[in-house]
Amino acid sequence: MKKNLQTEFSTRQYMLSKDFEIYYYNDRNLPPHVEMHAHNYYEFYFFLEGNVKIQIRDQQYPLQYGDLILIPPHVYHRAVVQDMELPYRRFVFWISQEYCNHLLDISSDYVYLQQYVQIQNDYIFHNDRITFNTIQSRILRLIEEQRSDKFGRAPQITLCVDDLILHLNRLVYERNNPQNPQVIESLYQNVIQYIEDHLDETLSLDVLASEFYVSKYHIAHVFKENMGLSIHQYITKKRLTACREAIQGGGNITHTYQMFGFGDYSSFYRAFKKEYGISPKDCQDMVSLS
């Protein structure tokens, strides 16, 4: 994490700006006791590191890397640091009720998460590393833009804020509203077909998510549930099959592994040997001898 993005810790619990504020904190030896407190704005809290619990009303929740916590206005809470010697790292994003109302006028999709938390009193959302890395990249982009002096800074900051909020709302909505089995099966089959048709092109979760207009988390989850393999494992197996068939058909080994997305021969060799128990050259020689 870039050190110049860090903010010195402050006990201030009110906003200086009208719409939103965002901070990256990395602290040790904080005051041992934080009083229960509440705000008149929404607090999005993203946990990175430390031995910390968060108390919301009368319940304490242990935190793990990637957790998103949303504290609505007027809900009492505090962080409980268990080990003062460990680094305590987190992002804190404050957004006013007025700005949320402004977003609501644009679309209710911007405030699904805020409304869900207030109705369900469900404040903690766990994320895997891939999902949280996507969230973190949006946060860092916003902080960097705030600290820049580039042309178009103000409208770009607004775009970053709105994009972050909408991304979080979409993430939680998709988890709470899984698609029906027919739609999931259709997505799964379409992903398989797309991989089959594009083995010689760049294939990644980002590419697939963009192609099918769903989150990376959702598409990875659907695929693993149906196939029992990660998308990366499946793509590698399909590419190895295509390489074996090309080599057995007389194809040049170097041209073949490059065509099907293997960056270098050593990684291709290891994957091929692991999958088939023989080297690519031995596979080619076996065909010529038969």
mmCIF file of C-alpha atoms in Angstrom:
data_model
loop_
_atom_site.group_PDB
_atom_site.id
_atom_site.type_symbol
_atom_site.label_atom_id
_atom_site.label_comp_id
_atom_site.label_asym_id
_atom_site.label_seq_id
_atom_site.Cartn_x
_atom_site.Cartn_y
_atom_site.Cartn_z
ATOM 1 C CA MET A 1 0.000 0.000 0.000
ATOM 2 C CA LYS A 2 1.404 3.416 -0.905
ATOM 3 C CA LYS A 3 2.377 5.241 2.273
ATOM 4 C CA ASN A 4 1.323 8.638 0.908
ATOM 5 C CA LEU A 5 -2.283 7.415 0.790
ATOM 6 C CA GLN A 6 -2.336 6.931 4.558
ATOM 7 C CA THR A 7 -4.178 9.337 6.874
ATOM 8 C CA GLU A 8 -3.054 10.100 10.425
ATOM 9 C CA PHE A 9 -5.593 8.699 12.854
ATOM 10 C CA SER A 10 -8.093 11.156 14.317
ATOM 11 C CA THR A 11 -10.778 10.651 16.929
ATOM 12 C CA ARG A 12 -13.070 13.030 15.044
ATOM 13 C CA GLN A 13 -16.507 11.495 14.517
ATOM 14 C CA TYR A 14 -18.117 14.151 12.340
ATOM 15 C CA MET A 15 -17.766 15.006 8.667
ATOM 16 C CA LEU A 16 -15.971 18.111 7.465
ATOM 17 C CA SER A 17 -17.312 17.824 3.941
ATOM 18 C CA LYS A 18 -20.900 17.917 2.775
ATOM 19 C CA ASP A 19 -21.100 14.645 0.856
ATOM 20 C CA PHE A 20 -18.391 12.088 1.672
ATOM 21 C CA GLU A 21 -14.932 11.438 3.124
ATOM 22 C CA ILE A 22 -12.612 8.464 2.721
ATOM 23 C CA TYR A 23 -9.502 7.480 4.674
ATOM 24 C CA TYR A 24 -6.832 4.792 4.786
ATOM 25 C CA TYR A 25 -5.559 4.159 8.330
ATOM 26 C CA ASN A 26 -2.535 2.097 9.379
ATOM 27 C CA ASP A 27 -1.983 2.391 13.118
ATOM 28 C CA ARG A 28 -0.338 0.827 16.153
ATOM 29 C CA ASN A 29 -0.763 1.624 19.838
ATOM 30 C CA LEU A 30 -4.109 3.329 19.538
ATOM 31 C CA PRO A 31 -5.972 4.404 22.691
ATOM 32 C CA PRO A 32 -6.923 1.178 24.496
ATOM 33 C CA HIS A 33 -10.583 2.061 24.854
ATOM 34 C CA VAL A 34 -12.910 3.516 22.227
ATOM 35 C CA GLU A 35 -16.263 4.754 23.475
ATOM 36 C CA MET A 36 -19.473 3.624 21.841
ATOM 37 C CA HIS A 37 -20.564 6.326 19.402
ATOM 38 C CA ALA A 38 -22.927 6.983 16.498
ATOM 39 C CA HIS A 39 -22.950 9.266 13.453
ATOM 40 C CA ASN A 40 -25.542 11.070 11.402
ATOM 41 C CA TYR A 41 -24.029 9.582 8.214
ATOM 42 C CA TYR A 42 -23.310 6.100 6.804
ATOM 43 C CA GLU A 43 -19.935 4.563 7.625
ATOM 44 C CA PHE A 44 -18.518 1.942 5.244
ATOM 45 C CA TYR A 45 -15.627 0.194 6.991
ATOM 46 C CA PHE A 46 -13.272 -2.138 5.088
ATOM 47 C CA PHE A 47 -11.030 -4.298 7.271
ATOM 48 C CA LEU A 48 -7.483 -5.098 6.126
ATOM 49 C CA GLU A 49 -5.352 -6.215 9.065
ATOM 50 C CA GLY A 50 -5.239 -6.545 12.845
ATOM 51 C CA ASN A 51 -6.692 -8.448 15.773
ATOM 52 C CA VAL A 52 -9.917 -6.495 15.997
ATOM 53 C CA LYS A 53 -13.585 -6.938 16.795
ATOM 54 C CA ILE A 54 -16.292 -4.451 16.007
ATOM 55 C CA GLN A 55 -19.092 -3.923 18.453
ATOM 56 C CA ILE A 56 -22.433 -2.875 16.968
ATOM 57 C CA ARG A 57 -25.062 -2.164 19.584
ATOM 58 C CA ASP A 58 -24.591 -5.012 22.105
ATOM 59 C CA GLN A 59 -23.000 -7.552 19.750
ATOM 60 C CA GLN A 60 -19.271 -7.988 18.995
ATOM 61 C CA TYR A 61 -18.071 -9.397 15.661
ATOM 62 C CA PRO A 62 -14.492 -10.670 15.029
ATOM 63 C CA LEU A 63 -13.129 -9.286 11.771
ATOM 64 C CA GLN A 64 -11.143 -10.930 8.989
ATOM 65 C CA TYR A 65 -9.395 -9.602 5.909
ATOM 66 C CA GLY A 66 -11.838 -8.337 3.307
ATOM 67 C CA ASP A 67 -14.792 -7.745 5.614
ATOM 68 C CA LEU A 68 -17.128 -4.912 4.701
ATOM 69 C CA ILE A 69 -19.074 -3.392 7.585
ATOM 70 C CA LEU A 70 -21.818 -0.854 7.019
ATOM 71 C CA ILE A 71 -22.913 1.233 10.003
ATOM 72 C CA PRO A 72 -26.136 3.196 9.370
ATOM 73 C CA PRO A 73 -26.772 6.603 10.930
ATOM 74 C CA HIS A 74 -27.545 6.690 14.660
ATOM 75 C CA VAL A 75 -26.383 3.084 15.282
ATOM 76 C CA TYR A 76 -23.938 2.894 18.198
ATOM 77 C CA HIS A 77 -20.695 1.035 17.565
ATOM 78 C CA ARG A 78 -16.965 0.917 18.333
ATOM 79 C CA ALA A 79 -13.808 -0.939 17.313
ATOM 80 C CA VAL A 80 -12.332 -3.254 19.947
ATOM 81 C CA VAL A 81 -8.599 -3.707 19.313
ATOM 82 C CA GLN A 82 -7.466 -7.014 20.856
ATOM 83 C CA ASP A 83 -3.709 -6.605 20.310
ATOM 84 C CA MET A 84 -2.271 -3.086 20.383
ATOM 85 C CA GLU A 85 1.111 -4.200 19.017
ATOM 86 C CA LEU A 86 -0.219 -5.483 15.697
ATOM 87 C CA PRO A 87 -0.811 -3.129 12.756
ATOM 88 C CA TYR A 88 -4.453 -2.106 12.499
ATOM 89 C CA ARG A 89 -5.278 -1.293 8.880
ATOM 90 C CA ARG A 90 -8.629 -0.337 7.370
ATOM 91 C CA PHE A 91 -10.391 1.952 4.943
ATOM 92 C CA VAL A 92 -13.171 4.165 6.306
ATOM 93 C CA PHE A 93 -15.681 5.735 3.933
ATOM 94 C CA TRP A 94 -18.270 8.213 5.232
ATOM 95 C CA ILE A 95 -21.212 9.283 3.101
ATOM 96 C CA SER A 96 -23.973 11.659 4.107
ATOM 97 C CA GLN A 97 -27.680 10.854 4.127
ATOM 98 C CA GLU A 98 -28.212 13.785 1.795
ATOM 99 C CA TYR A 99 -25.834 12.326 -0.802
ATOM 100 C CA CYS A 100 -27.558 8.934 -0.530
ATOM 101 C CA ASN A 101 -30.875 10.691 -1.151
ATOM 102 C CA HIS A 102 -29.337 12.350 -4.193
ATOM 103 C CA LEU A 103 -28.307 8.922 -5.507
ATOM 104 C CA LEU A 104 -31.753 7.536 -4.736
ATOM 105 C CA ASP A 105 -33.229 10.206 -7.022
ATOM 106 C CA ILE A 106 -31.050 8.771 -9.796
ATOM 107 C CA SER A 107 -31.764 5.095 -9.077
ATOM 108 C CA SER A 108 -32.829 2.965 -6.111
ATOM 109 C CA ASP A 109 -30.013 0.583 -7.116
ATOM 110 C CA TYR A 110 -27.580 2.949 -5.357
ATOM 111 C CA VAL A 111 -29.192 2.441 -1.935
ATOM 112 C CA TYR A 112 -30.228 -1.225 -1.876
ATOM 113 C CA LEU A 113 -27.415 -2.047 0.564
ATOM 114 C CA GLN A 114 -28.142 0.881 2.891
ATOM 115 C CA GLN A 115 -31.832 -0.050 3.051
ATOM 116 C CA TYR A 116 -31.045 -3.749 3.501
ATOM 117 C CA VAL A 117 -28.786 -3.095 6.493
ATOM 118 C CA GLN A 118 -31.289 -0.839 8.196
ATOM 119 C CA ILE A 119 -34.139 -3.318 7.752
ATOM 120 C CA GLN A 120 -32.267 -6.571 8.466
ATOM 121 C CA ASN A 121 -29.748 -5.286 11.040
ATOM 122 C CA ASP A 122 -27.173 -7.384 9.170
ATOM 123 C CA TYR A 123 -23.991 -5.303 9.154
ATOM 124 C CA ILE A 124 -21.081 -7.610 8.212
ATOM 125 C CA PHE A 125 -20.311 -8.850 4.694
ATOM 126 C CA HIS A 126 -17.415 -11.279 4.192
ATOM 127 C CA ASN A 127 -15.464 -11.240 0.922
ATOM 128 C CA ASP A 128 -12.903 -13.543 -0.626
ATOM 129 C CA ARG A 129 -9.597 -12.053 -1.760
ATOM 130 C CA ILE A 130 -10.573 -11.734 -5.428
ATOM 131 C CA THR A 131 -13.784 -9.915 -4.578
ATOM 132 C CA PHE A 132 -12.122 -7.655 -2.031
ATOM 133 C CA ASN A 133 -9.243 -6.819 -4.386
ATOM 134 C CA THR A 134 -11.825 -5.476 -6.820
ATOM 135 C CA ILE A 135 -13.354 -3.340 -4.076
ATOM 136 C CA GLN A 136 -9.921 -2.185 -2.916
ATOM 137 C CA SER A 137 -8.891 -1.090 -6.410
ATOM 138 C CA ARG A 138 -11.905 1.224 -6.562
ATOM 139 C CA ILE A 139 -11.120 2.648 -3.120
ATOM 140 C CA LEU A 140 -7.489 3.328 -4.002
ATOM 141 C CA ARG A 141 -8.484 4.949 -7.267
ATOM 142 C CA LEU A 142 -10.783 7.307 -5.366
ATOM 143 C CA ILE A 143 -8.129 8.206 -2.770
ATOM 144 C CA GLU A 144 -5.501 8.772 -5.463
ATOM 145 C CA GLU A 145 -7.878 10.983 -7.439
ATOM 146 C CA GLN A 146 -8.640 13.051 -4.333
ATOM 147 C CA ARG A 147 -4.931 13.682 -3.825
ATOM 148 C CA SER A 148 -4.226 14.528 -7.452
ATOM 149 C CA ASP A 149 -4.390 17.862 -9.241
ATOM 150 C CA LYS A 150 -5.324 16.427 -12.636
ATOM 151 C CA PHE A 151 -7.688 18.079 -15.061
ATOM 152 C CA GLY A 152 -11.269 16.955 -14.434
ATOM 153 C CA ARG A 153 -10.482 15.969 -10.841
ATOM 154 C CA ALA A 154 -13.853 16.980 -9.326
ATOM 155 C CA PRO A 155 -16.128 15.142 -11.782
ATOM 156 C CA GLN A 156 -13.802 12.136 -11.744
ATOM 157 C CA ILE A 157 -14.049 11.962 -7.940
ATOM 158 C CA THR A 158 -17.845 11.966 -8.222
ATOM 159 C CA LEU A 159 -17.682 9.139 -10.767
ATOM 160 C CA CYS A 160 -15.366 7.139 -8.480
ATOM 161 C CA VAL A 161 -17.664 7.606 -5.464
ATOM 162 C CA ASP A 162 -20.789 6.616 -7.376
ATOM 163 C CA ASP A 163 -19.032 3.639 -8.963
ATOM 164 C CA LEU A 164 -17.816 2.360 -5.571
ATOM 165 C CA ILE A 165 -21.267 2.665 -4.008
ATOM 166 C CA LEU A 166 -23.007 0.986 -6.936
ATOM 167 C CA HIS A 167 -20.414 -1.811 -6.987
ATOM 168 C CA LEU A 168 -21.036 -2.584 -3.295
ATOM 169 C CA ASN A 169 -24.789 -2.528 -3.815
ATOM 170 C CA ARG A 170 -24.564 -4.883 -6.780
ATOM 171 C CA LEU A 171 -22.283 -7.260 -4.884
ATOM 172 C CA VAL A 172 -24.664 -7.636 -1.945
ATOM 173 C CA TYR A 173 -27.770 -7.727 -4.141
ATOM 174 C CA GLU A 174 -26.387 -10.600 -6.228
ATOM 175 C CA ARG A 175 -25.569 -12.584 -3.088
ATOM 176 C CA ASN A 176 -29.021 -12.020 -1.634
ATOM 177 C CA ASN A 177 -30.818 -12.687 -4.904
ATOM 178 C CA PRO A 178 -29.201 -15.666 -6.644
ATOM 179 C CA GLN A 179 -30.487 -16.227 -10.128
ATOM 180 C CA ASN A 180 -32.922 -19.061 -10.785
ATOM 181 C CA PRO A 181 -31.442 -22.472 -11.764
ATOM 182 C CA GLN A 182 -32.345 -22.072 -15.446
ATOM 183 C CA VAL A 183 -30.484 -18.758 -15.700
ATOM 184 C CA ILE A 184 -27.472 -20.148 -13.795
ATOM 185 C CA GLU A 185 -27.351 -23.213 -16.056
ATOM 186 C CA SER A 186 -27.554 -20.978 -19.107
ATOM 187 C CA LEU A 187 -24.701 -18.799 -17.843
ATOM 188 C CA TYR A 188 -22.594 -21.878 -17.074
ATOM 189 C CA GLN A 189 -23.161 -23.390 -20.522
ATOM 190 C CA ASN A 190 -22.481 -20.077 -22.241
ATOM 191 C CA VAL A 191 -19.205 -19.648 -20.348
ATOM 192 C CA ILE A 192 -18.095 -23.146 -21.383
ATOM 193 C CA GLN A 193 -18.955 -22.431 -25.002
ATOM 194 C CA TYR A 194 -17.156 -19.092 -24.917
ATOM 195 C CA ILE A 195 -14.013 -20.736 -23.513
ATOM 196 C CA GLU A 196 -14.169 -23.434 -26.212
ATOM 197 C CA ASP A 197 -14.440 -20.795 -28.932
ATOM 198 C CA HIS A 198 -11.676 -18.536 -27.602
ATOM 199 C CA LEU A 199 -8.926 -20.871 -26.375
ATOM 200 C CA ASP A 200 -6.398 -19.039 -28.547
ATOM 201 C CA GLU A 201 -7.320 -15.637 -27.066
ATOM 202 C CA THR A 202 -6.869 -13.957 -23.680
ATOM 203 C CA LEU A 203 -9.144 -15.636 -21.150
ATOM 204 C CA SER A 204 -9.538 -14.379 -17.588
ATOM 205 C CA LEU A 205 -12.248 -13.718 -15.034
ATOM 206 C CA ASP A 206 -12.176 -10.058 -16.054
ATOM 207 C CA VAL A 207 -12.749 -10.944 -19.711
ATOM 208 C CA LEU A 208 -15.568 -13.386 -18.911
ATOM 209 C CA ALA A 209 -17.262 -11.013 -16.446
ATOM 210 C CA SER A 210 -17.186 -8.267 -19.061
ATOM 211 C CA GLU A 211 -18.513 -10.573 -21.775
ATOM 212 C CA PHE A 212 -21.494 -11.791 -19.710
ATOM 213 C CA TYR A 213 -22.163 -8.618 -17.667
ATOM 214 C CA VAL A 214 -21.878 -10.274 -14.240
ATOM 215 C CA SER A 215 -19.423 -9.888 -11.382
ATOM 216 C CA LYS A 216 -16.225 -11.933 -11.271
ATOM 217 C CA TYR A 217 -17.291 -13.344 -7.904
ATOM 218 C CA HIS A 218 -20.616 -14.558 -9.296
ATOM 219 C CA ILE A 219 -19.221 -16.138 -12.457
ATOM 220 C CA ALA A 220 -16.406 -17.880 -10.534
ATOM 221 C CA HIS A 221 -18.878 -19.202 -7.955
ATOM 222 C CA VAL A 222 -21.344 -20.498 -10.570
ATOM 223 C CA PHE A 223 -18.582 -22.246 -12.517
ATOM 224 C CA LYS A 224 -16.968 -23.878 -9.471
ATOM 225 C CA GLU A 225 -20.370 -25.088 -8.216
ATOM 226 C CA ASN A 226 -21.198 -26.717 -11.550
ATOM 227 C CA MET A 227 -17.806 -27.959 -12.735
ATOM 228 C CA GLY A 228 -15.953 -28.600 -9.476
ATOM 229 C CA LEU A 229 -12.932 -26.807 -10.928
ATOM 230 C CA SER A 230 -11.923 -23.172 -10.942
ATOM 231 C CA ILE A 231 -12.213 -21.367 -14.271
ATOM 232 C CA HIS A 232 -8.404 -21.165 -14.450
ATOM 233 C CA GLN A 233 -8.052 -24.930 -13.969
ATOM 234 C CA TYR A 234 -10.693 -25.644 -16.592
ATOM 235 C CA ILE A 235 -9.143 -23.283 -19.158
ATOM 236 C CA THR A 236 -5.723 -24.865 -18.596
ATOM 237 C CA LYS A 237 -7.133 -28.377 -19.120
ATOM 238 C CA LYS A 238 -8.946 -27.357 -22.308
ATOM 239 C CA ARG A 239 -5.825 -25.670 -23.672
ATOM 240 C CA LEU A 240 -3.695 -28.717 -22.877
ATOM 241 C CA THR A 241 -6.205 -30.918 -24.708
ATOM 242 C CA ALA A 242 -6.085 -28.601 -27.721
ATOM 243 C CA CYS A 243 -2.264 -28.619 -27.638
ATOM 244 C CA ARG A 244 -2.096 -32.422 -27.427
ATOM 245 C CA GLU A 245 -4.450 -32.831 -30.368
ATOM 246 C CA ALA A 246 -2.490 -30.287 -32.431
ATOM 247 C CA ILE A 247 0.845 -31.939 -31.623
ATOM 248 C CA GLN A 248 -0.540 -35.391 -32.443
ATOM 249 C CA GLY A 249 -1.762 -33.951 -35.716
ATOM 250 C CA GLY A 250 1.752 -32.881 -36.636
ATOM 251 C CA GLY A 251 1.687 -29.338 -35.323
ATOM 252 C CA ASN A 252 4.882 -27.563 -34.328
ATOM 253 C CA ILE A 253 5.266 -27.674 -30.524
ATOM 254 C CA THR A 254 6.470 -24.078 -30.123
ATOM 255 C CA HIS A 255 3.779 -22.653 -32.378
ATOM 256 C CA THR A 256 1.139 -24.762 -30.631
ATOM 257 C CA TYR A 257 1.809 -23.765 -27.022
ATOM 258 C CA GLN A 258 2.122 -20.099 -27.992
ATOM 259 C CA MET A 259 -1.111 -20.202 -29.958
ATOM 260 C CA PHE A 260 -3.059 -21.623 -27.023
ATOM 261 C CA GLY A 261 -1.996 -19.103 -24.429
ATOM 262 C CA PHE A 262 1.022 -20.596 -22.657
ATOM 263 C CA GLY A 263 3.539 -17.834 -22.063
ATOM 264 C CA ASP A 264 6.698 -19.950 -22.120
ATOM 265 C CA TYR A 265 7.775 -23.501 -22.825
ATOM 266 C CA SER A 266 8.777 -24.378 -19.254
ATOM 267 C CA SER A 267 5.304 -23.664 -17.836
ATOM 268 C CA PHE A 268 3.704 -25.484 -20.777
ATOM 269 C CA TYR A 269 6.048 -28.459 -20.339
ATOM 270 C CA ARG A 270 5.292 -28.772 -16.614
ATOM 271 C CA ALA A 271 1.531 -28.542 -17.150
ATOM 272 C CA PHE A 272 1.586 -31.027 -20.050
ATOM 273 C CA LYS A 273 3.753 -33.525 -18.164
ATOM 274 C CA LYS A 274 1.526 -33.252 -15.082
ATOM 275 C CA GLU A 275 -1.641 -33.767 -17.119
ATOM 276 C CA TYR A 276 -0.515 -36.610 -19.419
ATOM 277 C CA GLY A 277 2.543 -38.125 -17.769
ATOM 278 C CA ILE A 278 4.769 -37.566 -20.809
ATOM 279 C CA SER A 279 6.525 -34.592 -22.369
ATOM 280 C CA PRO A 280 5.174 -32.810 -25.463
ATOM 281 C CA LYS A 281 8.131 -34.154 -27.478
ATOM 282 C CA ASP A 282 7.460 -37.736 -26.334
ATOM 283 C CA CYS A 283 3.804 -37.284 -27.320
ATOM 284 C CA GLN A 284 4.886 -36.150 -30.783
ATOM 285 C CA ASP A 285 7.378 -39.008 -31.126
ATOM 286 C CA MET A 286 4.789 -41.628 -30.145
ATOM 287 C CA VAL A 287 2.580 -40.539 -33.045
ATOM 288 C CA SER A 288 5.431 -40.597 -35.559
ATOM 289 C CA LEU A 289 6.372 -44.150 -34.472
ATOM 290 C CA SER A 290 2.848 -45.523 -34.785
#
